[in-house]
Coordinates of C-alpha atoms in Angstrom, one line a residue:
Chain A
M6 CA -1.9 -26.7 -5.0
Q7 CA -4.2 -27.3 -2.1
H8 CA -7.5 -27.0 -3.9
D9 CA -8.9 -30.3 -2.7
M10 CA -8.6 -29.3 1.0
S11 CA -11.6 -28.0 2.9
P12 CA -13.1 -25.0 1.4
S13 CA -11.9 -22.6 4.2
H14 CA -8.3 -23.5 3.3
A15 CA -8.5 -24.0 -0.4
D16 CA -8.3 -20.3 -1.2
K17 CA -6.8 -18.8 2.0
N18 CA -5.1 -15.6 1.1
H19 CA -4.8 -16.4 -2.5
G20 CA -7.5 -14.7 -4.6
S21 CA -7.8 -15.5 -8.2
L22 CA -6.9 -13.9 -11.5
K23 CA -10.5 -12.8 -11.7
S24 CA -10.5 -11.1 -8.3
Y25 CA -7.2 -9.3 -9.0
T26 CA -8.4 -8.0 -12.4
I27 CA -11.7 -6.9 -10.9
G28 CA -9.8 -5.1 -8.2
F29 CA -7.4 -3.5 -10.8
V30 CA -10.4 -2.3 -12.9
F31 CA -12.1 -0.8 -9.9
S32 CA -8.9 1.0 -8.9
I33 CA -8.4 2.4 -12.4
L34 CA -12.0 3.6 -12.4
L35 CA -11.7 5.1 -8.9
T36 CA -8.6 7.0 -10.1
I37 CA -10.2 8.3 -13.3
I38 CA -13.2 9.7 -11.6
P39 CA -11.4 12.2 -9.2
I40 CA -9.1 13.2 -12.1
T41 CA -12.0 14.1 -14.3
V42 CA -13.7 15.8 -11.5
V43 CA -10.7 18.1 -10.9
M44 CA -9.4 18.5 -14.5
S45 CA -12.8 19.4 -15.9
G46 CA -13.7 21.6 -13.0
W47 CA -17.3 20.3 -12.8
L48 CA -17.5 20.7 -9.1
A49 CA -15.8 23.2 -6.9
G50 CA -15.0 23.5 -3.2
K51 CA -16.7 21.1 -0.8
A52 CA -18.5 18.9 -3.3
S53 CA -15.2 18.2 -5.2
A54 CA -13.4 17.6 -2.0
I55 CA -16.1 15.1 -0.8
I56 CA -15.9 13.2 -4.1
L57 CA -12.1 13.1 -3.9
M58 CA -12.0 11.7 -0.4
V59 CA -14.8 9.2 -1.0
T60 CA -13.1 7.8 -4.1
A61 CA -9.8 7.6 -2.2
V62 CA -11.3 5.7 0.7
L63 CA -13.1 3.4 -1.7
Q64 CA -9.8 2.8 -3.4
L65 CA -8.4 1.8 0.1
V66 CA -11.3 -0.6 0.5
V67 CA -10.7 -2.1 -3.0
Q68 CA -7.0 -2.8 -2.3
L69 CA -7.8 -4.2 1.1
I70 CA -10.4 -6.7 -0.2
F71 CA -9.2 -7.6 -3.7
F72 CA -5.4 -7.3 -3.3
M73 CA -4.6 -7.8 0.4
H74 CA -7.5 -10.4 0.9
L75 CA -8.6 -9.0 4.2
R76 CA -12.0 -10.7 3.9
E77 CA -10.6 -14.1 3.5
E78 CA -8.8 -14.0 6.9
K79 CA -9.3 -16.9 9.4
K80 CA -11.4 -16.5 12.5
P81 CA -9.6 -14.6 15.2
R82 CA -9.3 -11.7 12.8
Y83 CA -6.2 -10.1 14.3
N84 CA -5.3 -8.4 10.9
L85 CA -8.6 -6.6 10.8
L86 CA -8.4 -5.7 14.5
T87 CA -4.9 -4.2 14.2
L88 CA -6.0 -2.4 11.0
I89 CA -8.9 -0.8 13.0
L90 CA -6.7 0.2 15.8
G91 CA -4.2 1.8 13.3
L92 CA -7.0 3.6 11.5
I93 CA -8.4 5.0 14.8
I94 CA -4.9 6.4 15.7
L95 CA -4.6 7.7 12.2
L96 CA -7.9 9.5 12.3
V97 CA -7.2 10.9 15.8
I98 CA -3.9 12.4 14.6
V99 CA -5.2 13.8 11.3
I100 CA -8.6 15.1 12.4
G101 CA -7.3 16.3 15.7
S102 CA -4.4 18.2 14.2
M103 CA -6.8 19.8 11.7
W104 CA -9.3 20.7 14.3
I105 CA -6.7 22.2 16.6
M106 CA -4.5 24.0 14.1
M107 CA -7.0 25.1 11.6
Y108 CA -10.4 25.8 13.4
N109 CA -9.3 26.7 16.9
M110 CA -6.8 29.4 16.3
V111 CA -6.7 32.1 18.8
A112 CA -5.7 35.5 17.6
L113 CA -4.1 35.8 14.2
Chain B
M28 CA 6.9 -35.6 27.5
A29 CA 7.5 -38.4 25.0
Q30 CA 3.9 -38.1 23.9
L31 CA 4.2 -34.3 23.5
H32 CA 7.3 -34.9 21.4
D33 CA 5.6 -37.4 19.3
S34 CA 2.6 -35.2 18.5
G35 CA 5.0 -32.4 17.7
L36 CA 6.8 -34.5 15.1
T37 CA 3.7 -35.8 13.4
G38 CA 2.4 -32.2 13.5
H39 CA 5.3 -31.2 11.3
Q40 CA 5.0 -34.1 8.9
V41 CA 1.3 -33.5 8.3
S42 CA 0.9 -30.5 6.1
H43 CA 0.3 -27.2 7.9
T44 CA -3.2 -26.8 6.4
E45 CA -4.5 -29.6 8.6
H46 CA -3.5 -28.0 11.8
H47 CA -5.9 -25.5 13.1
D48 CA -4.6 -24.9 16.6
H49 CA -0.9 -25.1 15.7
P50 CA 0.3 -21.5 14.9
D51 CA 2.3 -21.5 11.7
M52 CA 5.6 -19.6 12.1
E53 CA 5.5 -18.1 8.7
E54 CA 2.0 -16.9 9.2
M55 CA 3.0 -15.3 12.4
R56 CA 5.8 -13.5 10.6
T57 CA 3.4 -12.2 8.0
F58 CA 1.2 -10.9 10.8
G59 CA 4.2 -9.3 12.4
F60 CA 4.8 -7.5 9.2
W61 CA 1.2 -6.4 9.1
I62 CA 1.7 -4.8 12.5
Y63 CA 4.7 -2.9 11.2
L64 CA 2.5 -1.8 8.3
M65 CA 0.1 -0.3 10.9
T66 CA 3.0 1.7 12.5
D67 CA 3.8 3.0 9.0
V68 CA 0.1 4.1 8.8
I69 CA 0.8 6.2 11.8
I70 CA 4.0 7.7 10.3
F71 CA 2.2 8.7 7.1
G72 CA -0.8 9.9 9.1
T73 CA 1.4 12.3 11.1
L74 CA 3.1 13.5 7.9
F75 CA -0.4 13.9 6.2
A76 CA -1.6 15.9 9.3
V77 CA 1.5 18.2 9.1
Y78 CA 1.0 18.7 5.3
I79 CA -2.7 19.5 5.6
V80 CA -2.0 22.0 8.5
L81 CA 1.0 23.7 6.8
Q82 CA -0.1 23.6 3.1
G83 CA -1.4 27.2 3.1
N84 CA 1.9 28.6 4.5
T85 CA 3.8 29.3 1.4
N86 CA 5.9 32.2 2.8
G87 CA 5.2 34.3 -0.3
G88 CA 6.8 31.6 -2.4
P89 CA 5.0 29.3 -5.0
G90 CA 1.9 27.4 -4.0
P91 CA 0.6 24.0 -5.2
K92 CA -1.1 25.5 -8.2
D93 CA 2.1 27.1 -9.5
L94 CA 4.2 24.1 -9.0
F95 CA 2.4 20.8 -9.7
Q96 CA 2.5 19.5 -13.3
M97 CA -0.4 17.1 -13.3
G98 CA 0.5 15.2 -16.5
G99 CA 3.4 13.4 -15.0
I100 CA 1.8 12.9 -11.7
I101 CA -1.3 11.2 -13.2
A102 CA 1.0 9.0 -15.4
S103 CA 3.0 7.9 -12.3
T104 CA -0.2 7.2 -10.5
F105 CA -1.4 4.7 -13.1
I106 CA 2.1 3.2 -13.2
L107 CA 2.0 2.5 -9.5
L108 CA -1.6 1.2 -9.7
T109 CA -0.4 -1.2 -12.3
S110 CA 2.6 -2.3 -10.3
S111 CA 0.3 -3.1 -7.5
Y112 CA -1.7 -5.3 -9.9
T113 CA 1.5 -7.1 -11.2
S114 CA 2.7 -7.8 -7.7
G115 CA -0.7 -9.5 -7.1
L116 CA -0.2 -11.5 -10.2
A117 CA 3.3 -12.5 -8.9
V118 CA 1.6 -13.9 -5.7
L119 CA -0.9 -15.8 -7.9
A120 CA 1.9 -17.3 -9.9
M121 CA 3.7 -18.4 -6.8
H122 CA 0.6 -20.2 -5.5
K123 CA 0.5 -22.0 -8.8
G124 CA 4.1 -23.0 -8.2
N125 CA 5.2 -21.2 -11.4
K126 CA 8.7 -20.0 -10.6
K127 CA 9.2 -18.4 -14.0
A128 CA 6.0 -16.4 -13.9
L129 CA 6.7 -15.5 -10.4
L130 CA 10.1 -13.9 -11.3
G131 CA 8.6 -12.4 -14.4
W132 CA 5.8 -10.5 -12.5
L133 CA 8.2 -9.5 -9.8
G134 CA 10.5 -8.1 -12.5
A135 CA 7.6 -6.2 -14.1
T136 CA 6.7 -4.7 -10.7
V137 CA 10.4 -3.6 -10.2
L138 CA 10.4 -2.0 -13.6
L139 CA 7.2 -0.2 -13.0
G140 CA 8.3 0.9 -9.5
A141 CA 11.7 2.1 -10.9
T142 CA 9.8 4.2 -13.5
F143 CA 7.7 5.7 -10.8
I144 CA 10.9 6.5 -8.8
I145 CA 12.7 8.1 -11.8
M146 CA 9.6 10.3 -12.5
E147 CA 9.5 11.4 -8.8
I148 CA 13.2 12.3 -8.9
N149 CA 12.6 14.2 -12.1
E150 CA 9.8 16.1 -10.5
F151 CA 11.8 17.0 -7.4
T152 CA 14.9 18.3 -9.4
H153 CA 12.4 20.3 -11.6
L154 CA 10.9 21.8 -8.5
V155 CA 14.4 22.6 -7.0
H156 CA 15.4 24.2 -10.3
E157 CA 12.3 26.4 -10.1
G158 CA 13.6 27.6 -6.7
A159 CA 11.1 25.5 -4.8
T160 CA 13.3 23.7 -2.3
I161 CA 12.6 22.0 1.1
S162 CA 13.6 25.2 2.9
T163 CA 11.5 27.6 0.8
S164 CA 8.4 27.5 2.9
A165 CA 6.5 25.4 5.4
F166 CA 4.3 24.1 2.6
L167 CA 7.3 22.8 0.7
S168 CA 9.0 21.3 3.7
A169 CA 5.9 19.3 4.5
F170 CA 5.5 18.4 0.8
F171 CA 9.0 17.1 0.4
T172 CA 8.9 15.2 3.7
L173 CA 5.6 13.5 2.9
V174 CA 6.2 12.7 -0.8
G175 CA 9.9 12.0 -0.2
T176 CA 9.1 9.5 2.7
H177 CA 6.7 7.6 0.3
G178 CA 9.4 7.6 -2.4
L179 CA 12.0 6.3 0.0
H180 CA 9.6 3.4 0.9
V181 CA 9.2 2.6 -2.8
L182 CA 13.0 2.8 -3.2
L183 CA 13.5 0.4 -0.3
G184 CA 10.8 -1.9 -1.7
L185 CA 12.6 -2.1 -5.0
V186 CA 16.0 -3.1 -3.5
W187 CA 14.2 -5.6 -1.3
M188 CA 12.3 -7.0 -4.3
I189 CA 15.4 -7.4 -6.4
A190 CA 17.2 -9.2 -3.5
L191 CA 14.1 -11.5 -3.1
M192 CA 14.1 -12.3 -6.8
M193 CA 17.8 -13.4 -6.5
Q194 CA 16.9 -15.5 -3.5
I195 CA 14.0 -17.2 -5.3
A196 CA 16.1 -17.8 -8.4
K197 CA 18.6 -19.6 -6.2
R198 CA 16.3 -21.4 -3.7
G199 CA 13.0 -21.8 -5.6
I200 CA 9.5 -21.5 -4.1
T201 CA 9.9 -22.6 -0.4
P202 CA 7.6 -21.9 2.6
V203 CA 10.1 -19.1 3.6
T204 CA 10.3 -17.4 0.1
K205 CA 6.5 -17.8 -0.1
R206 CA 6.1 -15.8 3.0
K207 CA 8.6 -13.2 1.8
V208 CA 6.7 -12.8 -1.5
N209 CA 3.4 -12.5 0.4
V210 CA 4.9 -9.8 2.7
I211 CA 6.5 -7.7 0.0
S212 CA 3.3 -7.8 -2.0
L213 CA 1.4 -6.5 1.1
F214 CA 4.1 -3.8 1.4
W215 CA 3.6 -2.9 -2.3
H216 CA -0.2 -2.7 -2.0
F217 CA 0.2 -0.6 1.1
L218 CA 2.5 1.9 -0.8
D219 CA -0.1 2.1 -3.5
V220 CA -2.7 3.0 -1.0
V221 CA -0.6 5.7 0.5
W222 CA 0.2 7.1 -2.9
I223 CA -3.5 7.3 -3.7
F224 CA -3.9 9.5 -0.6
V225 CA -0.9 11.5 -1.6
F226 CA -2.3 12.0 -5.1
T227 CA -5.7 12.9 -3.8
I228 CA -4.8 15.2 -0.9
V229 CA -1.6 16.8 -2.1
Y230 CA -2.0 16.9 -5.9
L231 CA -5.7 16.8 -6.8
M232 CA -6.8 19.0 -3.9
G233 CA -3.8 21.2 -4.4
V234 CA -4.7 22.1 -7.9
S235 CA -8.4 22.2 -7.6

């Protein structure tokens, strides 16, 4: 449609078939890896938990970049800023709850 | 005043892409939806925190290892991943101005999403038949709340997407329907991300 406009606008928030397909392949791979780790029982305990969390976070990054086009945002990057704020609140809630409820228990 | 008015008019006649300082209303609305998504992040974060804290409290009842049947869960994970991709293809078709392909990909997304929901309902009824209800233990209360909240979001997204398809069929691809497609695809990718964390933290970590 607007491909002859200035480059910064030509592909604003669009992506291409290629970028969507790359993202899809990545997300499939990042799902197969944790499934194999758990189902085959290669790694136990902490090592497996770390691999599971790392692949899940990478999956989030893949979706943000390839599907939600976070990287192609225009200059005042309000989307990125609100995302960072949301993630900070998320981490405070989750890690704070875990810390207080699981590692700080008094008497029990 | 007259001058201001004049520039305002020409501003609307010239295509939006040439106006850098002029905030586009539809873009603002998309950003507003993004802020809503961030509040949804906080809702799910809270439910995840509750689940993580309570997952060990099974009250003598069944735990994750006794309950989860991974075959169906893995299948529904791939179904939702694929639907995230097809909703992206719908956005691509929209930017190419291809209404038929847009409706087709949205339809494919709805079908995949509906399959996901049906599988989830099957899983829940199966659990309830096994005696694992929301009131059995703290673990199951947290489980049903977290997974059920995600399922409700998907269900709402389906209703919304079908309504949007009818609107596009009627009005075609306009700046307003464009923004709506962009917004719902953001919603859909977001639900996919939430499911990845449900799948990882609840199911995979539950059975490993």
